[in-house]
PDB file of C-alpha atoms and ligand atoms in Angstrom:
ATOM      1  CA  MET A   1     125.980 -82.181  27.829  1.00 52.00           C
ATOM      2  CA  LYS A   2     128.621 -83.992  26.147  1.00 59.00           C
ATOM      3  CA  GLN A   3     128.521 -87.347  26.123  1.00 61.00           C
ATOM      4  CA  GLN A   4     131.595 -87.853  27.588  1.00 69.00           C
ATOM      5  CA  ASP A   5     130.086 -86.399  31.240  1.00 86.00           C
ATOM      6  CA  LYS A   6     127.542 -88.671  31.398  1.00 93.00           C
ATOM      7  CA  VAL A   7     128.019 -92.171  33.445  1.00 93.00           C
ATOM      8  CA  LYS A   8     125.934 -95.134  33.980  1.00 92.00           C
ATOM      9  CA  ASP A   9     123.506 -95.560  37.518  1.00 92.00           C
ATOM     10  CA  PRO A  10     124.476 -99.152  38.801  1.00 90.00           C
ATOM     11  CA  VAL A  11     121.123 -99.179  39.922  1.00 86.00           C
ATOM     12  CA  CYS A  12     118.547 -98.232  37.226  1.00 83.00           C
ATOM     13  CA  GLY A  13     121.067 -98.332  34.956  1.00 85.00           C
ATOM     14  CA  MET A  14     120.406 -94.661  33.365  1.00 89.00           C
ATOM     15  CA  TRP A  15     122.966 -92.289  32.052  1.00 94.00           C
ATOM     16  CA  VAL A  16     123.256 -89.543  34.237  1.00 96.00           C
ATOM     17  CA  ALA A  17     125.870 -86.649  34.190  1.00 96.00           C
ATOM     18  CA  LYS A  18     128.942 -87.501  35.748  1.00 93.00           C
ATOM     19  CA  HIS A  19     128.179 -85.437  39.348  1.00 93.00           C
ATOM     20  CA  ASP A  20     124.114 -86.271  40.110  1.00 95.00           C
ATOM     21  CA  HIS A  21     123.912 -87.406  43.561  1.00 96.00           C
ATOM     22  CA  GLU A  22     127.242 -88.661  43.749  1.00 96.00           C
ATOM     23  CA  VAL A  23     129.048 -90.989  46.444  1.00 96.00           C
ATOM     24  CA  SER A  24     132.419 -91.769  46.521  1.00 94.00           C
ATOM     25  CA  TYR A  25     132.803 -96.022  47.105  1.00 92.00           C
ATOM     26  CA  GLN A  26     136.363 -97.754  48.144  1.00 87.00           C
ATOM     27  CA  GLN A  27     138.066 -94.552  46.083  1.00 89.00           C
ATOM     28  CA  MET A  28     135.655 -94.812  43.093  1.00 90.00           C
ATOM     29  CA  PRO A  29     132.911 -92.246  42.029  1.00 93.00           C
ATOM     30  CA  PHE A  30     129.532 -92.930  41.337  1.00 96.00           C
ATOM     31  CA  ALA A  31     126.275 -90.798  40.647  1.00 96.00           C
ATOM     32  CA  PHE A  32     122.742 -91.551  40.668  1.00 95.00           C
ATOM     33  CA  CYS A  33     118.963 -90.478  39.043  1.00 92.00           C
ATOM     34  CA  SER A  34     117.513 -90.011  42.892  1.00 90.00           C
ATOM     35  CA  ASP A  35     118.506 -89.454  46.257  1.00 87.00           C
ATOM     36  CA  GLN A  36     116.186 -93.908  46.413  1.00 82.00           C
ATOM     37  CA  CYS A  37     119.171 -94.772  43.682  1.00 86.00           C
ATOM     38  CA  ARG A  38     121.408 -93.773  45.725  1.00 92.00           C
ATOM     39  CA  THR A  39     120.442 -94.906  49.096  1.00 87.00           C
ATOM     40  CA  ARG A  40     120.160 -98.795  47.963  1.00 85.00           C
ATOM     41  CA  PHE A  41     122.947 -98.705  46.284  1.00 90.00           C
ATOM     42  CA  LEU A  42     124.945 -97.627  50.019  1.00 91.00           C
ATOM     43  CA  ALA A  43     123.071-100.604  51.353  1.00 86.00           C
ATOM     44  CA  TYR A  44     124.042-103.138  48.870  1.00 85.00           C
ATOM     45  CA  PRO A  45     126.890-101.841  46.928  1.00 89.00           C
ATOM     46  CA  HIS A  46     128.192-105.699  45.598  1.00 86.00           C
ATOM     47  CA  LEU A  47     124.955-106.423  44.398  1.00 85.00           C
ATOM     48  CA  TYR A  48     124.881-103.882  42.037  1.00 87.00           C
ATOM     49  CA  ILE A  49     129.003-103.640  41.156  1.00 88.00           C
ATOM     50  CA  GLY A  50     130.564-107.332  42.628  1.00 85.00           C
ATOM     51  CA  TYR A  51     134.127-107.272  43.079  1.00 81.00           C
ATOM     52  CA  PRO A  52     137.185-107.316  41.371  1.00 77.00           C
ATOM     53  CA  GLY A  53     136.932-110.624  39.243  1.00 81.00           C
ATOM     54  CA  ALA A  54     133.319-111.018  40.546  1.00 82.00           C
ATOM     55  CA  ALA A  55     130.395-109.910  38.407  1.00 83.00           C
ATOM     56  CA  ALA A  56     127.444-108.538  40.845  1.00 84.00           C
ATOM     57  CA  PRO A  57     124.384-110.182  40.469  1.00 79.00           C
ATOM     58  CA  LYS A  58     122.593-106.701  38.567  1.00 80.00           C
ATOM     59  CA  GLN A  59     125.693-106.793  36.641  1.00 80.00           C
ATOM     60  CA  GLU A  60     124.184-110.515  35.223  1.00 82.00           C
ATOM     61  CA  GLY A  61     120.755-109.568  35.156  1.00 80.00           C
ATOM     62  CA  LYS A  62     119.878-111.748  38.287  1.00 78.00           C
ATOM     63  CA  VAL A  63     117.287-111.643  40.741  1.00 76.00           C
ATOM     64  CA  VAL A  64     118.134-111.196  44.516  1.00 78.00           C
ATOM     65  CA  PHE A  65     115.693-112.732  46.798  1.00 85.00           C
ATOM     66  CA  LYS A  66     115.071-111.521  50.147  1.00 87.00           C
ATOM     67  CA  ARG A  67     111.768-112.827  52.499  1.00 90.00           C
ATOM     68  CA  ARG A  68     111.107-111.260  55.617  1.00 91.00           C
ATOM     69  CA  ARG A  69     109.341-112.245  58.563  1.00 93.00           C
ATOM     70  CA  LEU A  70     107.205-109.877  60.676  1.00 94.00           C
ATOM     71  CA  HIS A  71     105.609-110.597  63.406  1.00 93.00           C
ATOM     72  CA  LEU A  72     103.057-108.273  65.211  1.00 94.00           C
ATOM     73  CA  GLN A  73     101.905-107.510  68.370  1.00 91.00           C
ATOM     74  CA  GLN A  74      98.547-108.185  68.087  1.00 93.00           C
ATOM     75  CA  ALA A  75      96.654-110.329  64.941  1.00 96.00           C
ATOM     76  CA  LEU A  76      95.145-108.710  62.236  1.00 95.00           C
ATOM     77  CA  SER A  77      91.375-108.774  61.773  1.00 94.00           C
ATOM     78  CA  VAL A  78      90.581-111.144  58.233  1.00 94.00           C
ATOM     79  CA  GLU A  79      89.599-107.427  56.355  1.00 94.00           C
ATOM     80  CA  GLY A  80      93.084-106.209  57.521  1.00 95.00           C
ATOM     81  CA  GLU A  81      94.526-109.845  56.594  1.00 96.00           C
ATOM     82  CA  VAL A  82      93.585-109.429  52.692  1.00 95.00           C
ATOM     83  CA  ILE A  83      93.839-105.398  53.130  1.00 96.00           C
ATOM     84  CA  ILE A  84      97.665-105.868  53.816  1.00 96.00           C
ATOM     85  CA  ASP A  85      97.951-109.341  50.878  1.00 96.00           C
ATOM     86  CA  ARG A  86      96.293-106.680  48.538  1.00 94.00           C
ATOM     87  CA  MET A  87      98.325-104.168  48.669  1.00 94.00           C
ATOM     88  CA  LEU A  88     102.256-105.751  49.421  1.00 94.00           C
ATOM     89  CA  ARG A  89     101.808-108.111  46.579  1.00 91.00           C
ATOM     90  CA  ASP A  90     100.594-104.752  43.926  1.00 88.00           C
ATOM     91  CA  LEU A  91     104.060-103.861  45.083  1.00 86.00           C
ATOM     92  CA  MET A  92     106.224-104.038  41.823  1.00 77.00           C
ATOM     93  CA  GLY A  93     109.163-106.884  42.767  1.00 81.00           C
ATOM     94  CA  VAL A  94     107.067-108.885  45.160  1.00 89.00           C
ATOM     95  CA  THR A  95     107.247-112.412  44.272  1.00 87.00           C
ATOM     96  CA  SER A  96     105.058-113.798  47.298  1.00 90.00           C
ATOM     97  CA  VAL A  97     103.033-113.040  50.455  1.00 94.00           C
ATOM     98  CA  THR A  98     101.516-114.863  53.391  1.00 95.00           C
ATOM     99  CA  VAL A  99      99.497-112.745  56.188  1.00 95.00           C
ATOM    100  CA  ALA A 100      98.067-114.845  59.100  1.00 93.00           C
ATOM    101  CA  GLY A 101      97.067-113.328  62.270  1.00 91.00           C
ATOM    102  CA  ASP A 102     100.101-111.851  63.565  1.00 94.00           C
ATOM    103  CA  SER A 103     102.425-113.022  61.050  1.00 95.00           C
ATOM    104  CA  ILE A 104     103.226-111.671  57.829  1.00 95.00           C
ATOM    105  CA  GLU A 105     106.371-113.190  55.478  1.00 94.00           C
ATOM    106  CA  ILE A 106     107.322-111.522  52.338  1.00 93.00           C
ATOM    107  CA  THR A 107     109.294-112.324  49.786  1.00 91.00           C
ATOM    108  CA  TYR A 108     110.772-109.710  47.272  1.00 89.00           C
ATOM    109  CA  ASP A 109     113.134-109.222  44.330  1.00 83.00           C
ATOM    110  CA  LEU A 110     115.952-106.324  46.348  1.00 81.00           C
ATOM    111  CA  LEU A 111     117.159-105.147  43.096  1.00 78.00           C
ATOM    112  CA  GLN A 112     113.035-103.988  42.623  1.00 77.00           C
ATOM    113  CA  VAL A 113     112.137-102.448  46.020  1.00 83.00           C
ATOM    114  CA  SER A 114     113.773-101.383  49.498  1.00 82.00           C
ATOM    115  CA  LEU A 115     113.087-102.117  52.826  1.00 82.00           C
ATOM    116  CA  GLU A 116     112.157 -98.453  52.502  1.00 82.00           C
ATOM    117  CA  GLU A 117     109.692 -98.476  50.273  1.00 86.00           C
ATOM    118  CA  LEU A 118     108.390-101.160  52.232  1.00 90.00           C
ATOM    119  CA  GLU A 119     108.326 -99.980  55.138  1.00 90.00           C
ATOM    120  CA  VAL A 120     106.142 -96.525  53.471  1.00 89.00           C
ATOM    121  CA  ALA A 121     103.978 -99.538  52.108  1.00 92.00           C
ATOM    122  CA  LEU A 122     102.352-100.941  55.142  1.00 94.00           C
ATOM    123  CA  ALA A 123     102.142 -97.267  57.359  1.00 93.00           C
ATOM    124  CA  GLU A 124     100.796 -95.861  54.025  1.00 93.00           C
ATOM    125  CA  THR A 125      98.470 -99.404  54.635  1.00 95.00           C
ATOM    126  CA  GLY A 126      97.700 -99.567  58.730  1.00 96.00           C
ATOM    127  CA  ALA A 127      97.270 -95.918  58.797  1.00 95.00           C
ATOM    128  CA  HIS A 128      94.524 -97.269  56.340  1.00 94.00           C
ATOM    129  CA  LEU A 129      93.142 -99.467  58.911  1.00 95.00           C
ATOM    130  CA  GLY A 130      93.404 -97.097  61.275  1.00 94.00           C
ATOM    131  CA  GLY A 131      93.954 -98.020  65.380  1.00 93.00           C
ATOM    132  CA  GLY A 132      97.220 -98.065  65.338  1.00 95.00           C
ATOM    133  CA  TRP A 133      98.509-100.135  62.858  1.00 96.00           C
ATOM    134  CA  ALA A 134     101.049 -97.580  61.259  1.00 94.00           C
ATOM    135  CA  GLU A 135     103.153 -98.007  64.180  1.00 93.00           C
ATOM    136  CA  ARG A 136     102.835-101.358  64.882  1.00 94.00           C
ATOM    137  CA  LEU A 137     103.460-102.220  61.332  1.00 95.00           C
ATOM    138  CA  ARG A 138     106.486-100.036  60.947  1.00 91.00           C
ATOM    139  CA  ARG A 139     107.908-101.189  64.526  1.00 89.00           C
ATOM    140  CA  ALA A 140     107.661-105.180  63.068  1.00 92.00           C
ATOM    141  CA  LEU A 141     108.985-104.327  59.940  1.00 89.00           C
ATOM    142  CA  ILE A 142     112.111-102.556  61.835  1.00 84.00           C
ATOM    143  CA  ASN A 143     112.421-104.335  64.285  1.00 82.00           C
ATOM    144  CA  THR A 144     111.313-107.467  64.579  1.00 76.00           C
ATOM    145  CA  SER A 145     111.543-108.753  61.350  1.00 76.00           C
ATOM    146  CA  GLU A 146     113.812-111.349  60.219  1.00 79.00           C
ATOM    147  CA  GLU A 147     115.556-110.856  57.193  1.00 79.00           C
ATOM    148  CA  THR A 148     116.294-114.940  55.120  1.00 80.00           C
ATOM    149  CA  GLU A 149     117.962-114.755  52.117  1.00 73.00           C
ATOM    150  CA  ILE A 150     117.085-116.922  49.302  1.00 69.00           C
ATOM    151  CA  GLU A 151     118.254-118.290  46.107  1.00 57.00           C
ATOM    152  CA  ALA A 152     120.431-116.282  44.079  1.00 48.00           C
ATOM    153  CA  SER A 153     122.617-114.496  47.267  1.00 45.00           C
ATOM    154  CA  GLU A 154     124.712-111.229  47.531  1.00 47.00           C
ATOM    155  CA  VAL A 155     127.938-111.890  45.721  1.00 47.00           C
ATOM    156  CA  THR A 156     130.508-113.392  48.661  1.00 50.00           C
ATOM    157  CA  SER A 157     133.599-111.273  48.642  1.00 47.00           C
ATOM    158  CA  PRO A 158     136.732-114.105  46.143  1.00 47.00           C
ATOM    159  CA  HIS A 159     138.803-115.015  48.728  1.00 47.00           C
ATOM    160  CA  HIS A 160     141.163-112.560  47.950  1.00 44.00           C
ATOM    161  CA  TYR A 161     139.610-109.714  48.523  1.00 43.00           C
ATOM    162  CA  ARG A 162     139.127-108.005  51.385  1.00 42.00           C
ATOM    163  CA  PRO A 163     136.862-104.456  51.114  1.00 43.00           C
TER     164      PRO A 163
HETATM  165 ZN1   ZN B 201     118.554 -94.958  39.335  1.00 77.47          ZN
END
């Protein structure tokens, strides 16, 4: 493949063929190495490409921390707390975890781990715990979690620019 046919995946930085997993965003074409990178881009495009005149956190090499607090319908056993705590800490991009009874708090770098990846990891661990935990954890993440942005936040649109 000729070099000029390659473009940079804005999410992971890989060089990819111009039409791979292509998507058009604000009349501009973007290509990705995978559906996963494309999905992440479409969820938070300005984390990766910024706005005219304002670089995105990814372009500046920053991390974007999010904190999610999950409310469970029933309290975890002590063993369950330990298993979930360990699993979450092992995920790439997760920086802190607090598991206590019916609440789980996760702080993670949005540029490294997505909500979908957290969902899959929680569902797998829940399946391992049994007793309906796969569904309970998944529901807690999707339906009842609160999200807070901390420190470096998503680029805010400059006043002169309306997407
Ligand atoms: Zn990629």
